[in-house]
Coordinates of C-alpha atoms in Angstrom, one line a residue:
Chain A
M1 CA -16.1 7.6 -9.7
S2 CA -15.5 11.3 -10.3
V3 CA -12.2 12.8 -10.7
T4 CA -12.7 14.8 -8.0
G5 CA -13.6 11.6 -5.7
A6 CA -10.6 9.7 -7.1
L7 CA -8.1 12.6 -5.8
R8 CA -9.8 13.2 -2.7
T9 CA -9.2 9.2 -1.9
V10 CA -5.5 9.6 -3.3
L11 CA -4.8 12.4 -0.9
W12 CA -6.7 10.4 2.4
L13 CA -4.4 7.5 1.7
T14 CA -1.3 9.8 1.0
R15 CA -2.3 11.2 4.6
D16 CA -2.4 8.1 6.0
T17 CA 0.6 6.9 4.5
F18 CA 2.0 9.9 6.2
R19 CA 0.4 8.8 9.3
Q20 CA 2.1 5.5 9.2
S21 CA 5.6 6.8 8.9
L22 CA 5.3 8.9 11.8
E23 CA 3.5 6.0 13.8
S24 CA 6.4 3.8 13.0
R25 CA 8.6 6.9 13.5
V26 CA 10.2 6.1 9.9
F27 CA 9.7 9.8 8.8
W28 CA 11.6 10.8 12.0
M29 CA 14.1 8.3 11.1
M30 CA 14.8 9.6 7.6
L31 CA 14.4 13.1 8.5
G32 CA 17.1 12.5 11.3
L33 CA 19.7 11.0 8.4
S34 CA 18.9 13.9 6.3
S35 CA 19.3 16.3 9.1
L36 CA 22.9 15.0 9.8
A37 CA 23.8 15.4 5.9
I38 CA 22.3 19.0 5.7
L39 CA 24.0 19.5 9.4
L40 CA 27.4 18.1 7.8
C41 CA 27.2 20.7 4.2
L42 CA 26.7 23.5 6.6
S43 CA 29.6 22.8 8.6
I44 CA 31.5 22.4 5.0
R45 CA 33.6 25.7 4.2
V46 CA 35.8 26.2 1.2
E47 CA 38.6 29.0 1.1
G48 CA 40.5 30.0 -1.6
G49 CA 40.0 27.5 -4.2
A50 CA 38.5 29.9 -6.9
A51 CA 37.3 28.3 -10.1
L52 CA 40.1 27.5 -12.3
H53 CA 38.2 27.3 -15.5
R54 CA 34.9 27.6 -17.3
P55 CA 32.1 25.5 -16.6
D56 CA 32.5 23.7 -19.7
E57 CA 35.7 23.3 -20.3
R58 CA 37.9 20.2 -18.6
P59 CA 40.3 21.1 -15.9
D60 CA 43.4 22.0 -16.2
F61 CA 45.4 22.3 -13.2
L62 CA 47.8 20.8 -10.7
P63 CA 47.3 19.4 -7.1
R64 CA 48.9 21.2 -4.8
T65 CA 50.3 18.1 -3.2
V66 CA 52.6 17.4 -6.2
R67 CA 56.3 18.3 -5.7
G68 CA 59.3 18.5 -7.8
K69 CA 59.9 20.4 -11.0
D70 CA 56.3 20.0 -12.2
R71 CA 55.3 22.5 -9.5
E72 CA 57.9 24.7 -10.5
Y73 CA 57.2 24.9 -14.0
A74 CA 53.4 24.9 -14.0
P75 CA 52.6 28.5 -13.7
R76 CA 55.4 29.3 -16.3
D77 CA 53.2 27.0 -18.4
G78 CA 49.8 28.5 -17.6
V79 CA 48.7 25.8 -15.1
E80 CA 47.2 26.9 -11.9
I81 CA 47.6 25.4 -8.5
P82 CA 44.6 25.2 -6.8
N83 CA 45.4 26.9 -3.5
G84 CA 42.5 26.5 -1.2
T85 CA 41.3 25.0 2.1
L86 CA 38.3 22.8 2.7
S87 CA 37.1 22.2 6.5
V88 CA 34.7 20.4 7.5
A89 CA 33.0 20.1 10.7
F90 CA 33.2 23.9 11.3
G91 CA 36.7 24.2 11.0
A92 CA 37.6 21.1 12.8
F93 CA 39.1 19.3 10.0
R94 CA 41.2 20.8 7.5
V95 CA 42.1 19.5 4.2
P96 CA 43.8 21.5 1.2
L97 CA 42.0 21.4 -1.8
D98 CA 43.5 19.4 -4.8
R99 CA 40.5 20.8 -7.1
D100 CA 39.3 23.6 -7.3
A101 CA 36.0 25.1 -5.4
L102 CA 33.4 23.9 -7.9
D103 CA 35.0 20.4 -8.1
A104 CA 35.2 20.4 -4.3
V105 CA 31.6 20.9 -3.9
R106 CA 30.7 18.3 -6.9
F107 CA 32.7 15.7 -5.0
I108 CA 31.0 16.3 -1.7
Q109 CA 27.3 16.3 -3.9
L110 CA 28.8 13.3 -5.8
V111 CA 29.4 11.6 -2.7
L112 CA 26.3 12.5 -1.1
A113 CA 23.6 11.2 -4.1
A114 CA 25.4 8.5 -5.4
G115 CA 27.0 6.7 -2.3
A116 CA 24.5 8.0 0.7
A117 CA 21.0 8.6 -1.1
D118 CA 21.1 6.3 -4.0
T119 CA 22.9 3.4 -2.3
A120 CA 22.4 3.4 1.6
G121 CA 19.4 5.9 1.2
L122 CA 17.7 3.8 -1.1
L123 CA 18.1 0.6 0.6
L124 CA 16.9 2.1 4.0
A125 CA 14.2 3.5 2.7
L126 CA 13.2 0.0 0.8
V127 CA 13.8 -1.8 4.6
W128 CA 11.9 1.0 6.4
T129 CA 8.7 1.1 4.5
A130 CA 8.2 -2.4 3.6
G131 CA 6.0 -3.1 5.9
F132 CA 3.5 -0.2 4.6
L133 CA 1.7 -2.2 2.2
P134 CA 1.3 -5.4 4.6
A135 CA -0.1 -3.3 7.6
F136 CA -2.6 -1.7 5.2
L137 CA -3.6 -4.8 3.7
A138 CA -4.0 -6.8 7.2
P139 CA -7.4 -8.4 7.1
G140 CA -8.8 -6.7 10.3
A141 CA -7.7 -3.6 8.5
V142 CA -8.4 -3.5 5.2
T143 CA -12.0 -5.4 5.2
V144 CA -13.5 -2.3 6.2
L145 CA -12.0 0.0 3.5
L146 CA -12.7 -2.7 1.4
A147 CA -16.6 -2.4 2.1
K148 CA -16.4 1.2 1.0
P149 CA -17.5 2.2 -2.7
V150 CA -13.7 3.1 -3.6
P151 CA -12.7 0.5 -6.7
R152 CA -10.1 -1.8 -5.2
P153 CA -7.5 -0.5 -8.0
L154 CA -7.8 2.9 -7.0
L155 CA -7.3 1.8 -2.8
F156 CA -4.2 0.0 -3.8
F157 CA -2.9 2.5 -6.6
G158 CA -3.7 5.5 -3.6
K159 CA -1.5 3.5 -1.1
C160 CA 1.3 3.0 -3.5
V161 CA 1.0 6.9 -4.4
G162 CA 1.0 7.7 -1.0
V163 CA 4.5 5.5 -0.4
L164 CA 6.0 7.4 -3.5
T165 CA 4.9 10.7 -2.2
F166 CA 6.5 10.1 1.2
V167 CA 9.7 8.9 -0.1
A168 CA 9.8 11.7 -2.8
F169 CA 9.4 14.0 0.0
Q170 CA 12.6 12.5 2.0
A171 CA 14.5 12.2 -1.0
L172 CA 13.5 16.4 -1.5
V173 CA 14.2 17.5 2.0
F174 CA 18.2 15.9 1.5
F175 CA 18.7 17.0 -2.1
V176 CA 17.5 20.5 -1.5
G177 CA 18.3 20.7 2.1
T178 CA 22.0 19.7 1.2
W179 CA 22.2 21.7 -2.0
A180 CA 20.9 24.6 -0.3
A181 CA 23.5 24.3 2.9
L182 CA 26.6 23.6 0.2
G183 CA 25.6 26.6 -1.7
A184 CA 25.4 29.0 1.2
R185 CA 28.5 27.8 2.9
T186 CA 30.5 27.4 -0.3
G187 CA 28.5 29.7 -2.8
V188 CA 28.6 27.1 -5.3
W189 CA 24.9 26.6 -6.8
D190 CA 24.8 24.0 -9.4
S191 CA 21.1 22.3 -9.7
A192 CA 22.1 19.6 -11.7
Y193 CA 22.5 18.2 -8.3
L194 CA 18.7 18.1 -7.9
W195 CA 18.3 15.8 -10.8
G196 CA 18.9 13.0 -7.7
V197 CA 15.4 13.5 -6.5
P198 CA 12.9 12.1 -9.7
L199 CA 16.3 9.6 -10.3
L200 CA 15.8 8.4 -7.0
V201 CA 12.3 8.3 -6.6
L202 CA 12.1 6.4 -10.4
Q203 CA 14.9 4.0 -8.6
F204 CA 12.5 3.4 -5.3
A205 CA 9.5 3.2 -7.5
V206 CA 11.3 0.3 -9.3
F207 CA 12.0 -1.7 -6.3
F208 CA 9.0 -0.4 -4.2
S209 CA 6.8 -1.7 -7.2
V210 CA 8.1 -5.6 -6.7
S211 CA 7.2 -5.1 -2.5
A212 CA 3.7 -3.8 -3.8
L213 CA 3.3 -7.3 -5.9
I214 CA 4.4 -9.4 -2.9
A215 CA 2.2 -7.7 -0.6
A216 CA -1.1 -7.7 -3.1
D217 CA 0.0 -11.7 -2.3
R218 CA 1.7 -12.7 0.7
R219 CA 0.8 -9.5 2.7
R220 CA 4.1 -10.2 4.8
T221 CA 6.7 -7.7 5.5
V222 CA 9.6 -10.0 5.3
A223 CA 8.8 -11.1 1.9
C224 CA 8.2 -7.9 0.8
L225 CA 12.0 -6.9 1.8
F226 CA 13.7 -9.7 1.0
G227 CA 12.0 -9.7 -2.4
S228 CA 12.4 -6.0 -3.4
L229 CA 16.4 -6.9 -2.3
L230 CA 16.6 -10.0 -4.1
F231 CA 15.0 -8.0 -7.3
W232 CA 17.2 -5.6 -7.0
L233 CA 20.3 -7.6 -6.9
L234 CA 19.0 -9.0 -9.8
C235 CA 18.5 -6.1 -11.7
W236 CA 21.9 -5.0 -11.1
G237 CA 23.3 -8.1 -12.3
M238 CA 21.6 -7.8 -15.6
N239 CA 22.3 -4.4 -16.0
Y240 CA 26.0 -4.7 -15.3
G241 CA 26.3 -8.2 -16.8
R242 CA 25.2 -7.0 -20.5
H243 CA 27.1 -3.9 -20.4
A244 CA 30.3 -6.4 -19.5
V245 CA 29.0 -8.8 -22.6
V246 CA 28.9 -5.5 -24.9
A247 CA 32.4 -4.3 -23.8
M248 CA 34.1 -6.9 -23.5
P249 CA 35.5 -7.6 -26.6
E250 CA 36.6 -4.2 -26.7
L251 CA 38.5 -4.3 -23.5
N252 CA 40.1 -7.7 -24.2
R253 CA 40.3 -8.7 -27.9
D254 CA 41.9 -12.1 -26.8
L255 CA 38.4 -13.0 -25.5
P256 CA 36.1 -14.6 -28.0
R257 CA 33.1 -13.0 -28.9
P258 CA 29.7 -14.2 -27.0
S259 CA 27.8 -16.2 -29.1
P260 CA 24.4 -14.9 -30.5
W261 CA 22.2 -16.6 -28.6
L262 CA 23.8 -15.3 -25.3
R263 CA 24.1 -11.8 -26.4
G264 CA 20.2 -11.8 -27.4
A265 CA 19.4 -13.3 -24.0
V266 CA 21.4 -10.7 -21.9
E267 CA 19.7 -8.1 -24.5
A268 CA 16.3 -9.3 -23.6
G269 CA 16.8 -9.4 -20.1
Y270 CA 18.6 -6.2 -20.3
W271 CA 15.3 -4.4 -22.1
I272 CA 12.8 -6.1 -19.9
L273 CA 14.1 -5.4 -16.3
P274 CA 14.5 -2.0 -14.5
K275 CA 18.1 -0.7 -15.0
P276 CA 19.4 0.7 -11.5
A277 CA 23.1 0.9 -12.6
D278 CA 21.9 3.0 -15.9
L279 CA 19.9 5.2 -13.7
S280 CA 22.4 5.6 -11.2
L281 CA 25.2 6.3 -13.8
I282 CA 22.9 9.0 -15.3
L283 CA 22.4 10.5 -11.5
S284 CA 26.4 10.7 -11.5
R285 CA 26.5 12.2 -14.9
S286 CA 24.3 15.2 -14.1
I287 CA 26.7 15.9 -11.3
D288 CA 29.3 15.6 -13.7
S289 CA 31.3 12.7 -11.8
R290 CA 34.1 12.4 -14.8
R291 CA 35.5 15.2 -13.4
V292 CA 35.8 13.6 -10.0
F293 CA 35.7 10.1 -10.3
A294 CA 36.6 7.6 -13.3
T295 CA 33.9 5.1 -14.5
A296 CA 33.8 1.7 -15.0
D297 CA 35.5 0.8 -18.2
E298 CA 32.3 -1.3 -19.3
F299 CA 30.1 1.9 -19.0
E300 CA 33.1 3.9 -20.4
V301 CA 32.8 1.4 -23.8
V302 CA 29.4 1.0 -23.5
Q303 CA 29.0 4.8 -23.6
R304 CA 31.2 5.0 -26.7
L305 CA 29.8 2.2 -28.6
G306 CA 26.2 4.2 -28.6
Q307 CA 24.8 1.2 -26.9
F308 CA 24.0 3.9 -23.5
H309 CA 20.5 5.3 -24.1
P310 CA 19.8 7.3 -20.9
A311 CA 15.8 8.2 -22.3
L312 CA 15.1 4.5 -22.8
S313 CA 16.9 3.4 -19.4
V314 CA 14.7 5.9 -17.7
A315 CA 11.5 5.1 -19.7
T316 CA 12.0 1.4 -19.8
S317 CA 12.4 1.2 -16.0
L318 CA 9.5 3.3 -15.4
L319 CA 7.3 1.1 -17.7
A320 CA 8.8 -2.2 -15.8
A321 CA 7.8 -0.2 -12.4
C322 CA 4.2 0.6 -13.9
L323 CA 3.6 -2.8 -15.2
L324 CA 4.6 -4.5 -11.8
L325 CA 2.2 -2.2 -10.1
G326 CA -0.5 -3.1 -12.4
I327 CA 0.1 -7.0 -12.1
A328 CA -0.1 -6.3 -8.4
A329 CA -3.4 -3.7 -8.4
H330 CA -5.4 -6.6 -10.9
H331 CA -3.9 -9.0 -8.1
F332 CA -5.3 -7.0 -5.4
K333 CA -8.7 -6.4 -7.2
R334 CA -9.5 -10.2 -7.5
A335 CA -7.9 -11.4 -3.8
D336 CA -10.5 -12.6 -1.3
Y337 CA -10.5 -11.5 1.9
Chain B
M1 CA -50.0 -5.7 -10.8
L2 CA -47.6 -5.9 -8.0
L3 CA -44.5 -4.2 -8.4
P4 CA -41.6 -7.0 -7.7
T5 CA -39.9 -5.8 -4.1
L6 CA -36.6 -4.5 -4.3
A7 CA -34.0 -6.7 -3.1
V8 CA -31.2 -5.3 -1.4
A9 CA -29.2 -8.3 -1.2
E10 CA -29.7 -11.7 -3.5
F11 CA -27.9 -14.8 -3.5
R12 CA -28.8 -17.4 -6.6
G13 CA -27.0 -20.4 -6.1
A14 CA -24.0 -18.9 -4.2
G15 CA -21.4 -21.1 -3.2
K16 CA -17.9 -20.2 -2.0
V17 CA -14.3 -22.7 -2.3
Y18 CA -11.5 -20.7 -0.8
R19 CA -8.4 -21.1 -2.4
N20 CA -6.4 -22.9 -0.1
A21 CA -9.2 -24.8 1.5
K22 CA -9.3 -28.4 0.4
P23 CA -10.8 -29.7 -2.7
G24 CA -14.1 -29.5 -2.5
A25 CA -14.5 -27.8 0.9
W26 CA -17.3 -25.7 0.8
A27 CA -17.4 -22.6 3.0
L28 CA -20.7 -21.8 1.4
R29 CA -22.7 -23.8 -0.6
D30 CA -25.8 -23.5 -3.0
V31 CA -27.2 -20.4 -1.4
N32 CA -30.5 -18.8 -2.5
L33 CA -31.3 -16.1 -0.2
K34 CA -33.6 -12.7 -1.1
I35 CA -33.4 -9.7 1.6
E36 CA -35.8 -7.2 1.0
A37 CA -35.8 -3.5 1.4
G38 CA -36.6 -2.6 5.5
E39 CA -36.3 -6.1 6.5
V40 CA -34.2 -6.7 9.8
V41 CA -32.7 -10.0 9.4
G42 CA -30.6 -12.2 11.3
L43 CA -28.2 -14.4 10.1
L44 CA -27.8 -17.3 12.7
G45 CA -25.5 -20.1 12.8
P46 CA -22.6 -22.5 14.8
N47 CA -19.0 -21.6 13.9
R48 CA -18.0 -21.8 10.5
A49 CA -21.0 -22.3 9.2
G50 CA -20.3 -19.9 6.7
K51 CA -21.9 -16.9 7.7
T52 CA -18.8 -14.3 7.5
T53 CA -18.4 -15.6 4.3
L54 CA -21.8 -15.1 3.1
V55 CA -21.3 -11.5 4.3
K56 CA -17.9 -11.0 2.5
M57 CA -19.7 -12.5 -0.6
L58 CA -22.4 -9.9 -0.6
L59 CA -19.4 -6.9 0.5
T60 CA -17.3 -8.3 -2.7
L61 CA -14.5 -8.6 -0.1
C62 CA -14.5 -12.5 -1.8
R63 CA -15.8 -13.5 -5.3
P64 CA -18.4 -16.2 -5.5
S65 CA -17.1 -19.8 -6.8
A66 CA -20.8 -20.4 -8.1
G67 CA -23.8 -18.7 -8.5
E68 CA -24.2 -14.9 -8.3
V69 CA -24.4 -12.4 -5.8
F70 CA -26.5 -8.8 -6.4
R71 CA -26.8 -5.8 -4.0
F72 CA -29.6 -3.5 -4.7
D73 CA -30.4 -5.4 -8.0
R74 CA -26.8 -4.8 -9.3
P75 CA -23.9 -7.7 -9.5
V76 CA -22.1 -7.2 -6.0
E77 CA -19.1 -6.1 -8.8
V78 CA -20.6 -2.9 -9.3
R79 CA -18.7 -1.1 -6.3
R80 CA -20.9 2.2 -6.1
T81 CA -23.5 0.1 -4.4
L82 CA -21.2 0.1 -1.6
A83 CA -22.2 3.9 -1.1
R84 CA -25.6 2.7 0.7
V85 CA -23.9 0.4 2.2
G86 CA -22.5 0.2 6.4
Y87 CA -20.6 -2.5 7.4
V88 CA -19.5 -3.5 11.2
H89 CA -16.6 -5.9 10.8
E90 CA -16.6 -8.3 14.1
A91 CA -13.0 -7.1 15.5
P92 CA -11.9 -4.1 13.0
A93 CA -8.4 -3.4 13.2
F94 CA -8.0 0.4 13.4
P95 CA -4.7 2.2 13.4
R96 CA -4.0 2.9 16.6
D97 CA -2.3 6.4 16.8
L98 CA -5.3 7.9 14.8
T99 CA -8.0 9.9 17.0
A100 CA -11.8 8.7 16.7
E101 CA -12.3 12.0 15.1
G102 CA -9.4 11.3 12.4
L103 CA -10.6 7.9 11.6
L104 CA -14.1 8.8 11.0
R105 CA -12.9 11.5 9.0
Y106 CA -10.6 9.4 6.8
Y107 CA -13.6 6.5 6.7
G108 CA -16.0 8.8 5.9
A109 CA -13.9 10.3 2.6
L110 CA -13.5 6.6 1.6
S111 CA -17.3 6.4 1.6
L112 CA -17.3 9.3 -0.4
V113 CA -19.7 11.4 2.1
S114 CA -18.8 15.1 1.5
T115 CA -16.9 17.3 3.4
T116 CA -19.6 19.2 4.6
D117 CA -21.9 16.4 5.7
L118 CA -18.9 14.5 7.4
R119 CA -18.6 18.1 9.6
R120 CA -21.8 17.5 10.8
R121 CA -22.0 13.7 11.2
V122 CA -18.6 13.2 12.9
P123 CA -19.5 14.9 16.1
A124 CA -23.2 13.7 15.9
L125 CA -22.0 10.0 15.5
L126 CA -20.0 10.1 18.4
E127 CA -22.1 11.5 20.5
R128 CA -24.6 8.7 19.4
V129 CA -22.1 5.9 20.4
G130 CA -20.8 7.7 23.6
L131 CA -17.3 8.9 22.6
A132 CA -18.3 12.2 22.2
D133 CA -15.5 13.1 25.2
R134 CA -12.5 11.7 23.3
P135 CA -12.8 13.0 20.0
R136 CA -9.1 13.6 20.2
E137 CA -7.9 10.4 21.9
P138 CA -5.8 7.6 19.8
I139 CA -7.7 4.4 19.4
G140 CA -4.4 2.7 21.4
R141 CA -6.1 4.0 24.5
F142 CA -9.3 2.5 23.8
S143 CA -10.8 -0.5 25.0
K144 CA -12.0 -3.4 22.8
G145 CA -15.5 -2.1 23.5
M146 CA -14.9 1.6 22.7
I147 CA -13.4 0.3 19.6
Q148 CA -16.4 -1.8 18.7
R149 CA -18.6 1.7 19.2
L150 CA -16.0 3.2 17.0
G151 CA -16.8 0.7 14.4
L152 CA -20.6 1.4 14.3
A153 CA -20.4 4.9 14.1
Q154 CA -18.2 4.6 10.8
A155 CA -20.5 2.1 9.5
L156 CA -23.4 5.0 10.2
L157 CA -21.4 7.6 8.6
N158 CA -23.0 7.5 4.8
E159 CA -26.5 6.9 6.7
P160 CA -26.7 3.2 4.8
D161 CA -29.9 1.7 3.2
L162 CA -28.3 -1.5 4.1
L163 CA -26.6 -2.1 7.6
V164 CA -24.0 -5.0 7.9
L165 CA -23.2 -6.4 11.5
D166 CA -20.9 -9.1 11.6
E167 CA -20.9 -9.9 15.3
P168 CA -21.0 -6.1 16.6
T169 CA -21.9 -7.3 20.3
E170 CA -18.4 -9.5 20.6
G171 CA -16.7 -7.3 23.6
L172 CA -19.2 -4.9 24.1
D173 CA -20.9 -4.5 28.0
L174 CA -24.3 -4.4 29.0
S175 CA -24.9 -0.5 27.8
G176 CA -23.0 -1.1 24.4
R177 CA -25.2 -4.2 23.5
Q178 CA -28.3 -2.1 24.4
L179 CA -26.3 0.9 22.1
V180 CA -26.1 -2.1 19.4
R181 CA -30.2 -2.5 19.6
E182 CA -31.0 0.9 19.9
I183 CA -29.0 1.6 16.7
V184 CA -30.9 -1.3 15.0
S185 CA -34.4 -0.1 16.0
E186 CA -33.4 3.3 14.7
Q187 CA -32.6 1.8 11.4
R188 CA -35.3 0.0 11.3
Q189 CA -37.2 3.1 11.9
R190 CA -35.7 5.0 8.9
G191 CA -36.6 2.4 6.4
A192 CA -32.9 1.1 6.2
T193 CA -32.4 -2.9 5.8
V194 CA -30.2 -4.6 8.8
L195 CA -28.3 -7.8 8.4
L196 CA -27.5 -9.1 11.9
V197 CA -24.6 -11.7 12.1
S198 CA -24.4 -13.8 14.9
H199 CA -24.0 -17.1 16.8
A200 CA -25.9 -16.1 19.8
H201 CA -29.8 -15.9 19.6
A202 CA -30.7 -13.7 22.0
E203 CA -29.9 -10.3 20.1
V204 CA -31.6 -11.6 17.3
D205 CA -34.4 -12.7 19.6
Q206 CA -35.2 -8.8 20.4
L207 CA -34.4 -7.8 17.0
C208 CA -35.1 -9.6 13.7
D209 CA -37.9 -10.2 12.4
R210 CA -36.8 -13.0 10.1
V211 CA -34.0 -15.3 10.6
V212 CA -31.7 -17.6 8.5
V213 CA -29.8 -20.4 9.9
L214 CA -26.8 -21.8 8.2
V215 CA -25.3 -25.2 8.8
E216 CA -22.0 -26.5 7.3
G217 CA -22.2 -23.6 4.7
R218 CA -25.9 -24.1 3.7
V219 CA -29.2 -22.1 4.4
V220 CA -31.2 -24.8 6.6
Y221 CA -33.7 -22.5 8.0
D222 CA -35.1 -19.2 6.5
G223 CA -38.6 -17.7 7.7
S224 CA -39.9 -16.7 11.3
L225 CA -37.8 -16.5 14.2
E226 CA -41.5 -17.8 16.3
N227 CA -41.3 -21.2 14.1
L228 CA -37.9 -22.1 14.9
K229 CA -37.6 -21.3 18.5
Q230 CA -40.8 -23.4 19.1
D231 CA -39.4 -26.7 17.7
P232 CA -35.6 -26.4 16.5
A233 CA -35.8 -30.0 15.9
A234 CA -38.5 -30.1 13.5
V235 CA -36.9 -27.6 11.1
E236 CA -36.7 -29.5 7.6
P237 CA -33.4 -29.4 5.3
L238 CA -34.0 -26.8 2.8
A239 CA -33.8 -29.0 -0.5
P240 CA -31.1 -27.9 -2.4
S241 CA -31.7 -25.8 -5.6
H242 CA -31.0 -26.6 -9.5
S243 CA -28.3 -24.0 -9.8
A244 CA -24.8 -23.3 -11.2
S245 CA -23.5 -24.5 -8.4
N246 CA -24.9 -28.1 -9.0
L247 CA -22.2 -28.5 -11.9
I248 CA -19.7 -28.4 -9.0
P249 CA -19.4 -31.9 -7.3
M250 CA -20.5 -31.1 -3.6
P251 CA -20.6 -33.0 -0.6
A252 CA -23.8 -34.6 1.1
F253 CA -26.4 -32.3 2.6
P254 CA -26.3 -31.7 6.2
S255 CA -28.0 -34.9 8.0
V256 CA -31.3 -34.0 10.3
S257 CA -29.1 -34.8 13.1
K258 CA -26.3 -32.4 12.8
L259 CA -29.4 -29.9 11.8
E260 CA -30.8 -30.6 15.2
Q261 CA -27.5 -30.5 16.6
A262 CA -26.6 -26.9 15.1
L263 CA -29.7 -25.6 16.3
G264 CA -29.8 -27.2 19.3
Q265 CA -26.5 -25.3 20.4
L266 CA -28.1 -22.4 19.2
Y267 CA -31.3 -22.2 21.3
G268 CA -29.6 -24.5 24.5
R269 CA -31.5 -27.9 23.3
P270 CA -28.9 -30.2 22.8
A271 CA -29.8 -33.1 20.2
E272 CA -30.3 -36.2 22.1

């Protein structure tokens, strides 16, 4: 099959996935949630609260809410006190700024990226797209398609590319929309926030690949959904557990060191499985979360010990997703219909 | 010297046991069959005779557990030969929100038909199957018969050399049945091969020049329709061949009484 033919097939399958999302209203539900988030960002305004430090500097300021002598001495010692207001819902709620404007916007970005998109958004995307492949692979629907000359693995990959493109489109709307809305309202255009798009799509791809593997075998939406959610929990547990095992001797010196066997097994599990916790950490770090939230002790120690490798975490997660999709496609290629 | 005739479809000792079936429960056993270019072949048999399994193996929807299957003289695993095949499913489940025109464009693209050809063929085929007045209507609003007509149209998009019709008249009214007959005749005229699967003899009677009868997964008759119609009870079971499938234990060959019963059901002459 020619490259043009293959591309044309993938385009049609992607188009069909968007059709599926429109038919099942998933397209509008996800777009509706993104619109709400964009509207929320459009309602935000920061008054005052000018930047108190250069971008590469740690903030050195005193929150406005601090009372007493510190507040009196601060200006004399060169420590500034933020003096702005953050208003939400077009001024319906006003909060005094405890940080400068940039940090206030980063806080909102962090809540949107790590809280809304990376957790709730990812779960909803998995739930809402879980039925796409089983519906595509339903006997009456797929048999006619399988009698077409397109190679089976291409048919399967094309459909998966369609689902990933759909999620990427929704992620793009969410991140670019909220980023532009916040930028327009606050004047803060921090493009690091946009790293959320590829990182979120990668996370989704990892868990969707499990859903695809189950769909190729069982063709049942419920099995796909629970399978991918269980895998998510397993990967989170393994990812966090590994960091805990690495960090524990540092955090509590009274505890005995884990046996080499345990450490080896945990390391093997960590490197084989995708790493959702690491990907979340990379996303948070890209928005410079340390200015806003403290990181879990285990993650801090792992980074300090040089046991956290962002590039390898991304690469191995991607590899795991590709491997799972490859197994699913192989299974689909050999399945009887 | 005679040149060998091109086999559009060929089964050599082909057999199939499904993954979840009981051990030894053959859906199809030791099938030896050759369909040549330009033939219109009727595949008859009662329910669960293995007709659909045979079609599925020909279309690479399922793999043979024994023997070999060829399409256009190449193993069925060579998928590019499917570009020369049109397939009508007995109960197609098309996306309900797609329009007839949209479905034909989508399926045409997957059949590797060029965009230029599709632009020309889609309206012509909709016209041919009597759906020209509803090109942009969602399929969800179509009756079962209209969906079946659309199924016929999508099978003809690539102007196939082999048209496989699996129970094509299921759910069709009289005019729909007439349409199927006309389409088969047209395909015959343009030199295409047609494999018509049915459990009803009426349409096979009118359209096919050769009949293959399957009973309990075996070919029990392969020949002219006239011979079969004259005395179905006199049909002798075909002897099983010595093929690769014989290496796998198989149940006994269907008894003559069972054949009589099955053929009697097909031709309205119940066995005594």
